[in-house]
mmCIF file of C-alpha atoms in Angstrom:
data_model
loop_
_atom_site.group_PDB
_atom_site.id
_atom_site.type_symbol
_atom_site.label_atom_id
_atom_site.label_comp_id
_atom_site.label_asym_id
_atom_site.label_seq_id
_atom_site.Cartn_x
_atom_site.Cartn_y
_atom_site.Cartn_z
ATOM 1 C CA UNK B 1 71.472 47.283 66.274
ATOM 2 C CA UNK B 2 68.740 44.693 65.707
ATOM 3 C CA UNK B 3 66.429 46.008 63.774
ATOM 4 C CA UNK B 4 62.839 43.897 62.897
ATOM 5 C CA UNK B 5 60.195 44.621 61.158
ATOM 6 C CA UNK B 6 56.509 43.476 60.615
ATOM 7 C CA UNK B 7 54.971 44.024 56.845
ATOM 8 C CA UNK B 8 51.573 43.112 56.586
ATOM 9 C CA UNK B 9 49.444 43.120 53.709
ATOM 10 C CA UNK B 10 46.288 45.506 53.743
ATOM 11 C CA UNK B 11 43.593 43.034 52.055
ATOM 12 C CA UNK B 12 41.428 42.785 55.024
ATOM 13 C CA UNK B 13 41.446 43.017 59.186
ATOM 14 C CA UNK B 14 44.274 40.991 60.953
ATOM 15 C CA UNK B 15 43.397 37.627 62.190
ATOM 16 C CA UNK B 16 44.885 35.908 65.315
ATOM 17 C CA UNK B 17 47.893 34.265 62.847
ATOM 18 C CA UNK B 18 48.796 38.231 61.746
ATOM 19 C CA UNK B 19 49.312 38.951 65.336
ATOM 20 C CA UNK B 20 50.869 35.723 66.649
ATOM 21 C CA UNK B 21 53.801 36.587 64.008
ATOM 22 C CA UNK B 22 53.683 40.256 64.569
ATOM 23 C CA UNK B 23 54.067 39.699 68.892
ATOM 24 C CA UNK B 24 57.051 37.136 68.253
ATOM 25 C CA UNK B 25 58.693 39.453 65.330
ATOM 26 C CA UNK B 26 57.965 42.572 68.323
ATOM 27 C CA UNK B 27 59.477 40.268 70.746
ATOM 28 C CA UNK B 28 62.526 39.188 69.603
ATOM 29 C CA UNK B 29 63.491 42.713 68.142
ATOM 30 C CA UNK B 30 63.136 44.245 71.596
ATOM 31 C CA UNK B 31 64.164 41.757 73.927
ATOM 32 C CA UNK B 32 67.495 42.256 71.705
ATOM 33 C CA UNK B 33 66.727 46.498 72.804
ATOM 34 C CA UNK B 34 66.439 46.381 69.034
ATOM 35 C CA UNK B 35 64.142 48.416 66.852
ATOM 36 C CA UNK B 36 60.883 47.450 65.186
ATOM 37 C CA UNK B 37 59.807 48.698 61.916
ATOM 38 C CA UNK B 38 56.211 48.620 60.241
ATOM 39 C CA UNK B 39 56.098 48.478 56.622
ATOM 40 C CA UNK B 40 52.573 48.401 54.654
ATOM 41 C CA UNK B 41 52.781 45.985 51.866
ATOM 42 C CA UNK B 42 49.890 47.580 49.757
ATOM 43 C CA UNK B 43 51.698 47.128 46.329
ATOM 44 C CA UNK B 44 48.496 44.938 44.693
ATOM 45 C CA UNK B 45 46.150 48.093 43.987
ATOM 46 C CA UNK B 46 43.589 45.488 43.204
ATOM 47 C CA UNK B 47 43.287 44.036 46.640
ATOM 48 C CA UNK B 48 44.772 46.900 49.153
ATOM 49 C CA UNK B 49 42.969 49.102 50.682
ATOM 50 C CA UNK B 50 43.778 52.626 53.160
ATOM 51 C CA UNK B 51 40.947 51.568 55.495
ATOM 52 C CA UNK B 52 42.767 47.549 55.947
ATOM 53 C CA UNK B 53 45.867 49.238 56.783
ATOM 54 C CA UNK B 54 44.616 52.209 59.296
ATOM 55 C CA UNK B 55 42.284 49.675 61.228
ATOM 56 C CA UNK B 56 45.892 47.225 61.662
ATOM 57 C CA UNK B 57 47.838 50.378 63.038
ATOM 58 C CA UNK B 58 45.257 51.207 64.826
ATOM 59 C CA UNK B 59 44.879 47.009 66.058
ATOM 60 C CA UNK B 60 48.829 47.370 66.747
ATOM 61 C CA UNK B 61 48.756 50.136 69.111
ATOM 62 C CA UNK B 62 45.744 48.966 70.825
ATOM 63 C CA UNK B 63 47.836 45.655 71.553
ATOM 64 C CA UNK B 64 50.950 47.600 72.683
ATOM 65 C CA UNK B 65 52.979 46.850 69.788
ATOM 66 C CA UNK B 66 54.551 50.141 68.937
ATOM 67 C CA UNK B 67 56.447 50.909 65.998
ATOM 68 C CA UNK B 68 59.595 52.798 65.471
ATOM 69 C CA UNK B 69 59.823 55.739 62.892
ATOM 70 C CA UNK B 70 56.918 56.290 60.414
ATOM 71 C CA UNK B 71 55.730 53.304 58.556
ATOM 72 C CA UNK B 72 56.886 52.550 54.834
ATOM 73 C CA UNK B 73 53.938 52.361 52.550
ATOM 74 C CA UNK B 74 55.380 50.283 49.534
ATOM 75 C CA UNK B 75 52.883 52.011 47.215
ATOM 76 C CA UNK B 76 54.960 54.920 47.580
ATOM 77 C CA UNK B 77 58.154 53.452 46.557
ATOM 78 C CA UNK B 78 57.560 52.448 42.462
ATOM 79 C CA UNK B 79 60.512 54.560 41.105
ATOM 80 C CA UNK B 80 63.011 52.726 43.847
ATOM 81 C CA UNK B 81 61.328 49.321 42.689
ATOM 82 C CA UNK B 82 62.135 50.372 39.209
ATOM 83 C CA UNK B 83 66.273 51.705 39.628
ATOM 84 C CA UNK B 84 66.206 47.666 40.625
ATOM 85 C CA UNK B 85 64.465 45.945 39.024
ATOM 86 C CA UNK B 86 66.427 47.772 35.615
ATOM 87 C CA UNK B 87 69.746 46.659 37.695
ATOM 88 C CA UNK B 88 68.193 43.170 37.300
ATOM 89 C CA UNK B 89 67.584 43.359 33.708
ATOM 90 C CA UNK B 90 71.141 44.697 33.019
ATOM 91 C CA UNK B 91 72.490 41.722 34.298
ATOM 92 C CA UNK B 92 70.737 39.639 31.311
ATOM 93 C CA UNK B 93 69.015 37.574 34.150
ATOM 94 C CA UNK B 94 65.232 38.757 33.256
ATOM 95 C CA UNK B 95 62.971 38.013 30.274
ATOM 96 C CA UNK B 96 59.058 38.675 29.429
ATOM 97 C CA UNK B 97 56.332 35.752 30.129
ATOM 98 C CA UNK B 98 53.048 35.792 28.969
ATOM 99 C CA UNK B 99 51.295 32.665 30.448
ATOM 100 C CA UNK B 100 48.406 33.213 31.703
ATOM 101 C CA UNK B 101 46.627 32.705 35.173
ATOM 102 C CA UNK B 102 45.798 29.486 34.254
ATOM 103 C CA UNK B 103 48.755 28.431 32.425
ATOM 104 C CA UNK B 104 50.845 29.084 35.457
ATOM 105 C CA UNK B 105 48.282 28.124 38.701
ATOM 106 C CA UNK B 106 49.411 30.759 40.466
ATOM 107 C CA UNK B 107 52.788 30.295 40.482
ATOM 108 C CA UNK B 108 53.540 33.864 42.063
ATOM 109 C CA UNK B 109 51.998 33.017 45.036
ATOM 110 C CA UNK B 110 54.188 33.267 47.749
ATOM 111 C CA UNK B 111 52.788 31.030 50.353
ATOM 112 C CA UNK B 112 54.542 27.740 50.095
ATOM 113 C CA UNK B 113 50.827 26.313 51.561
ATOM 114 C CA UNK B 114 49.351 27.370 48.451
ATOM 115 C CA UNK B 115 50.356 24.761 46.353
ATOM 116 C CA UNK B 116 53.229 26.304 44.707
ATOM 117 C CA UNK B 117 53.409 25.132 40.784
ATOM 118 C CA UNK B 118 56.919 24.937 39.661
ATOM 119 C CA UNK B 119 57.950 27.194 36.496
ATOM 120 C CA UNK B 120 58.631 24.993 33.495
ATOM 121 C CA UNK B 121 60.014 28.046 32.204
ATOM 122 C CA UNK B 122 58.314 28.205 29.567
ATOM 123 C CA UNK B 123 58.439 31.613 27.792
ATOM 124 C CA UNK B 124 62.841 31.907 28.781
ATOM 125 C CA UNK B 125 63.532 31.392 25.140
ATOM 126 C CA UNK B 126 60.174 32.444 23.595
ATOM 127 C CA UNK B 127 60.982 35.717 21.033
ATOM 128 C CA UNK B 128 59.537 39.067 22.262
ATOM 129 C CA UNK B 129 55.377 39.506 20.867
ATOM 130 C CA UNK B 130 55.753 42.997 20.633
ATOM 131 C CA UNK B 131 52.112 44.285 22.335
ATOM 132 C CA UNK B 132 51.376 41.273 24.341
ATOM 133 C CA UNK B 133 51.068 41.716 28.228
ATOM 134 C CA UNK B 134 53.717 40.285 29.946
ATOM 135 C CA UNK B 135 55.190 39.535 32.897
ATOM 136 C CA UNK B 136 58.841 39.539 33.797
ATOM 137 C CA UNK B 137 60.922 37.014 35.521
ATOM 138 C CA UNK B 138 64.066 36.101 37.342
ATOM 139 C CA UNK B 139 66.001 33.353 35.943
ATOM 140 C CA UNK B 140 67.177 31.559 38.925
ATOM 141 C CA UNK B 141 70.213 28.987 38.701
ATOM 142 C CA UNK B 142 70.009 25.196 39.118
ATOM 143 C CA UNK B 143 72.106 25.086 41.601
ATOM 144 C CA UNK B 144 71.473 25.131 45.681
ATOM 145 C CA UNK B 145 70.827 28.166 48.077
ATOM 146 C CA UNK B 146 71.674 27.222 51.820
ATOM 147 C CA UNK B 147 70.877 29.531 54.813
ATOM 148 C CA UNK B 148 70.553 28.423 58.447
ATOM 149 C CA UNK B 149 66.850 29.667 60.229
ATOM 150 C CA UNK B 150 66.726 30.888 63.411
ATOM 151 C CA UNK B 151 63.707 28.318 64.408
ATOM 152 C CA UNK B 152 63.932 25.330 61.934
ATOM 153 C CA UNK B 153 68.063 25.105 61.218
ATOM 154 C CA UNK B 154 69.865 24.595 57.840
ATOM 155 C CA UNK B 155 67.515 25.334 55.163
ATOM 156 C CA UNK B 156 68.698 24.209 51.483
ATOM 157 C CA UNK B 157 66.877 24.958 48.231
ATOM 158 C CA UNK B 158 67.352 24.604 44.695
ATOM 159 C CA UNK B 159 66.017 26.964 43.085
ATOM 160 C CA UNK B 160 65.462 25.326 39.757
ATOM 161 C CA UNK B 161 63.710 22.284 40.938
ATOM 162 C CA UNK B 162 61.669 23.981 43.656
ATOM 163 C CA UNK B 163 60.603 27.400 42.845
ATOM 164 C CA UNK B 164 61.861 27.750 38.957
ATOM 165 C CA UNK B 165 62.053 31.242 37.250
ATOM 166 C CA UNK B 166 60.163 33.788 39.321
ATOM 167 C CA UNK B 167 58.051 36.456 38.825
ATOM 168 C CA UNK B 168 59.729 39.738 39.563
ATOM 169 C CA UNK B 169 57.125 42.059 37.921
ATOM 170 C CA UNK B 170 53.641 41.110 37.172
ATOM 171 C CA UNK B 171 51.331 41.525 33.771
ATOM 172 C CA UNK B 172 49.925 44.990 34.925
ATOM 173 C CA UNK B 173 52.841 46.380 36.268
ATOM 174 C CA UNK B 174 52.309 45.951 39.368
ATOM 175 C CA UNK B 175 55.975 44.921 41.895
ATOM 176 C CA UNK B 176 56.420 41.742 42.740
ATOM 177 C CA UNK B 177 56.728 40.427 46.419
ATOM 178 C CA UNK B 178 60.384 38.628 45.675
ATOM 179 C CA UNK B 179 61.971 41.523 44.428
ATOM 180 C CA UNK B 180 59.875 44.769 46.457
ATOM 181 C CA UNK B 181 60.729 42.829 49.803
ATOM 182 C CA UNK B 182 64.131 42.215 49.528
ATOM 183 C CA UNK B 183 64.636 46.027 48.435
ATOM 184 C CA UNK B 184 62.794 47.455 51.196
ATOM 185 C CA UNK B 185 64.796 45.215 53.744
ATOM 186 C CA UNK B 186 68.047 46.245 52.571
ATOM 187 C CA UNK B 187 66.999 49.888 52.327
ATOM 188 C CA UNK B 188 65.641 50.251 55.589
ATOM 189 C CA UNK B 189 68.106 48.413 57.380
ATOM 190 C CA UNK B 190 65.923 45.472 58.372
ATOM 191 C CA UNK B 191 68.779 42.609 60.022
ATOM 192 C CA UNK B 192 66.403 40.285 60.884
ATOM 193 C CA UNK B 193 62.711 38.866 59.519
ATOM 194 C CA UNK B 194 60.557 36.971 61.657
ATOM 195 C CA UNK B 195 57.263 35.389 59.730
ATOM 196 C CA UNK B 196 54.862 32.335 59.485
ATOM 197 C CA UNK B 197 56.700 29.146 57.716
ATOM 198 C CA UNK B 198 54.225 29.233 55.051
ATOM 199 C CA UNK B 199 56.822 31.803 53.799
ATOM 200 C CA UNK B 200 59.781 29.760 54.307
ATOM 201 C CA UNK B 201 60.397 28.789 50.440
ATOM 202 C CA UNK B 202 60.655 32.906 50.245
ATOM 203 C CA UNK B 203 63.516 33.127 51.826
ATOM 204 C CA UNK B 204 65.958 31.140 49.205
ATOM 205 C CA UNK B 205 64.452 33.367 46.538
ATOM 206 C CA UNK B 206 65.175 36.685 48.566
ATOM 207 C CA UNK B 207 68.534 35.275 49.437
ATOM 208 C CA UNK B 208 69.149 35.236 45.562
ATOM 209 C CA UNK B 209 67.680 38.348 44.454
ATOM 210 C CA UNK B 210 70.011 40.261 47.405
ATOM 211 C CA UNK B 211 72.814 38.354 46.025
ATOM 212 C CA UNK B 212 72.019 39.953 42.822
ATOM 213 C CA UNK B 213 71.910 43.465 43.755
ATOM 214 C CA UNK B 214 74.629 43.649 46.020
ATOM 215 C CA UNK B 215 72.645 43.667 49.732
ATOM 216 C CA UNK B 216 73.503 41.569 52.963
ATOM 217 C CA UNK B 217 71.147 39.647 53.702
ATOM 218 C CA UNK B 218 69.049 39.621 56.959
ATOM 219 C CA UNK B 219 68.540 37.068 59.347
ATOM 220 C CA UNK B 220 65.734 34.707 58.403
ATOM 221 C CA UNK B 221 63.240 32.877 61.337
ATOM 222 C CA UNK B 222 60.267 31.526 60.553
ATOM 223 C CA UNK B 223 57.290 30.410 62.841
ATOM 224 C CA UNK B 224 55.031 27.744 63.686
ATOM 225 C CA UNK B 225 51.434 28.625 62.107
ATOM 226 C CA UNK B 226 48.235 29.137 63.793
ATOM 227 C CA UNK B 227 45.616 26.541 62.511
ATOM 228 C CA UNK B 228 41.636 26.071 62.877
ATOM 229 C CA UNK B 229 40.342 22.294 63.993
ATOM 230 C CA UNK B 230 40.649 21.467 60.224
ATOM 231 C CA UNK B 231 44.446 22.386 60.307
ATOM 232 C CA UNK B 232 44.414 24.364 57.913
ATOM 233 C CA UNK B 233 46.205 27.871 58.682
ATOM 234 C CA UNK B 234 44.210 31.095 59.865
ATOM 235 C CA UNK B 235 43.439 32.998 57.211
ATOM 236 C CA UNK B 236 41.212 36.457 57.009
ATOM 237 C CA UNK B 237 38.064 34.041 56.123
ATOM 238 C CA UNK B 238 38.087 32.999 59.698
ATOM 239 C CA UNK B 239 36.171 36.287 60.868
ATOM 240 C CA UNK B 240 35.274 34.655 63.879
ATOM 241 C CA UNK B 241 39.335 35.241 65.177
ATOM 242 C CA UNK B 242 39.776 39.040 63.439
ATOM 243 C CA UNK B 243 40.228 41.583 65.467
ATOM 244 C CA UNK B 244 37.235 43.281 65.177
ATOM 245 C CA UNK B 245 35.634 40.071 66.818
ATOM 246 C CA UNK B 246 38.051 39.919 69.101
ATOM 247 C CA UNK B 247 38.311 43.575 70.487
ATOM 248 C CA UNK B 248 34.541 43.043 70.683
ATOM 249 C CA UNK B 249 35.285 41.129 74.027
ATOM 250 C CA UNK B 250 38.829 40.591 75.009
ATOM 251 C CA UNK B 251 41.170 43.395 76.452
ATOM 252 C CA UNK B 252 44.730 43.520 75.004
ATOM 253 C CA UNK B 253 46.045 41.698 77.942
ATOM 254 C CA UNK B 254 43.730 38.744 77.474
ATOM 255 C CA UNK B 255 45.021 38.722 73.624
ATOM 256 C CA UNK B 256 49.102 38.859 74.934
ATOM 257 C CA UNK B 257 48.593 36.474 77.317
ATOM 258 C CA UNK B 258 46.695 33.872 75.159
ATOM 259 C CA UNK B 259 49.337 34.030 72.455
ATOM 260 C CA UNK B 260 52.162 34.093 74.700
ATOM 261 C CA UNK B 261 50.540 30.996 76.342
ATOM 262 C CA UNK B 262 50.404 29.524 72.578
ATOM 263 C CA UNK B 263 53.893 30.352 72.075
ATOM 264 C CA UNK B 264 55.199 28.518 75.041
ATOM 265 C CA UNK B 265 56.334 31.516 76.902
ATOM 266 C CA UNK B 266 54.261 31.199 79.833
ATOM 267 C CA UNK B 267 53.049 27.972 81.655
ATOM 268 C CA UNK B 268 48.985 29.020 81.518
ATOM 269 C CA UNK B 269 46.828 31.778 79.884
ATOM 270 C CA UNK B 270 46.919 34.483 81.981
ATOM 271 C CA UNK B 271 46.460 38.310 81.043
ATOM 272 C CA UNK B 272 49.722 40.115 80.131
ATOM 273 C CA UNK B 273 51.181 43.359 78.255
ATOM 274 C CA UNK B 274 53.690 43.151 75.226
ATOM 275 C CA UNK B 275 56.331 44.676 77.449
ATOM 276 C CA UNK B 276 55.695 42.109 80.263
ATOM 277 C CA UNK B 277 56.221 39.300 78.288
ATOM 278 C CA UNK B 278 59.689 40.447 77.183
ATOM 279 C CA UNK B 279 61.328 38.836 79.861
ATOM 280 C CA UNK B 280 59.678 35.723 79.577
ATOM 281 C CA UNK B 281 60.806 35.771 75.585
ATOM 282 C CA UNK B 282 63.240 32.333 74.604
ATOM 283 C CA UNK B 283 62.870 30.744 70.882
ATOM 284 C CA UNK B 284 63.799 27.598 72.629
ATOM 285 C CA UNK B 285 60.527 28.005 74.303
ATOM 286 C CA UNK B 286 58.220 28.205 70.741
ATOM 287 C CA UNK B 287 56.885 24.702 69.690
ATOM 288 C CA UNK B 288 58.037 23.936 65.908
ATOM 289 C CA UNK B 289 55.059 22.237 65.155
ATOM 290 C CA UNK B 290 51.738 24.037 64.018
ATOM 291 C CA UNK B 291 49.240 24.443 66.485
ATOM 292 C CA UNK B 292 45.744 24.040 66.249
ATOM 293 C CA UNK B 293 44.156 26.828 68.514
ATOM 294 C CA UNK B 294 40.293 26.322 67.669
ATOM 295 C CA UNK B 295 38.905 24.902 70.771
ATOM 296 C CA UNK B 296 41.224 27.042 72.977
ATOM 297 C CA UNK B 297 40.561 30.421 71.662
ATOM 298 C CA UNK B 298 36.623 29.469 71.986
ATOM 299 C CA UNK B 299 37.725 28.709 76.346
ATOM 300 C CA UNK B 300 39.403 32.293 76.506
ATOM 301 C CA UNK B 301 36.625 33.789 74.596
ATOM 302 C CA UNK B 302 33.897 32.452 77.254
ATOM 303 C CA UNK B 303 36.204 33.400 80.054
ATOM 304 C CA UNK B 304 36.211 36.856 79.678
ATOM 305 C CA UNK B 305 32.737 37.265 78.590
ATOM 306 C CA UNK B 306 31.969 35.560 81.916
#
């Protein structure tokens, strides 16, 4: 059985991206009478919050998008995190870094639109400083990971030259998203993962840490993004398209249809449920470009307050 899932991260109230990615994930699960699973990514305790990730549940269900089974919460899950992540450092493959924030740009970040900083690898033969905060990464090979994607075809990375040694554990202890992802995929059974392309660099470094611990791998397709009139992608700073603003004066129907009209599934924005659009589901039909949504959103919004 096909079994998707959506995982979003509780650090604020979904935006019109969140959704777009959550409807297509929805849509290809169950137009394959597949299963769809909801996992809360709230693993950052300095950014999550409960009240983020009841107001999306309660955004899913008011959209039609129902879940199957009870959601995962990954801040429940540490101790499985941990039986891995020491399976990891049994293989030799892990070592302490202490660069700091600065030192490193972000490097963690796992949005390939972020301006992703190659590791020099820096601290992979500095000796231990007993004490020191540290974080703990995966050495990754130089050598190439290859994996064909559902929307955008063969995919090949090398991990050295692209991503370098990643973090799998961060400075406070908190899980990392490469290696807390890929765990609660395998463990729930997820076979396929349907997300933005801003994540598509993720994938090669999942890929690799699955290899590592022994777990097929699911099927990877990633997604045109959602952009403002700047082109830059939706993100929660654009209040204006979060679903509090939007509930304020759209229906559920209006929201479907628009997005299934962005997607290419229908020929014209026209009010539709989740379930409706199932039959009218192809990823031939979804452009590969990004698309810029400002203006249009802005037309449906008038609409329906008219």
């Amino acid at each position: 059985m096909t079994k998707g899932r959506f995982a979003p991260s509780p650090t604020g109230r979904m935006h019109l991206g969140n959704v777009f990615s959550a409807l297509l994930s929805w849509l290809s699960a169950k137009s394959q009478d597949g299963q769809w699973l909801l996992r809360i990514e709230d693993i950052d305790p300095q950014r999550s919050r409960r009240e983020y990730a009841l107001w999306l549940m309660d955004d899913l269900q008011w959209l039609g998008l129902a879940w199957d089974g009870d959601p995962v919460w990954q801040s429940q899950r540490s101790d499985i995190y941990e039986h891995y992540f020491r399976q990891l450092q049994s293989q030799h493959l892990t070592y302490p870094c202490y660069c700091t924030r600065a030192d490193l740009l972000a490097t963690q970040a796992p949005h390939e639109s972020d301006g992703r900083v190659v590791y020099a690898g820096t601290c992979r033969h500095r000796p231990p400083q007993p004490g020191a905060a540290a974080a703990t990464r995966l050495i990754v090979p130089d050598g190439d990971v290859t994996f064909t994607d559902g929307h955008y075809g063969q995919q090949t990375v090398n991990l050295a030259r692209h991503v370098g040694d990643f973090i799998i554990r961060r400075k406070d202890g908190a899980w990392a998203y490469q290696l807390a992802v890929v765990v609660d995929d395998a463990l729930t059974g997820v076979t396929e993962v349907v997300r933005g392309r801003d994540l598509l660099l993720s994938s090669p470094q999942q890929l690799y840490v699955a290899q590592l611990l022994g777990f097929p791998p699911p099927h990877f397709t990633h997604l045109p993004l959602l952009c403002n009139e700047a082109g830059q992608r939706l993100s929660k700073r654009d209040s204006s398209l979060d679903m509090g603003s939007l509930r304020s004066h759209c229906s559920p129907a209006d929201i479907i249809g628009f997005l299934a009209y962005t997607a290419g599934l229908v020929p014209e924005p026209q009010p539709l449920s989740a379930n409706e659009l199932i039959a009218h589901f192809s990823w031939d039909k979804v452009p590969r470009h990004d698309i810029v949504i400002g203006r249009s959103i802005e037309s449906l919004e008038q609409k329906y307050k008219e």
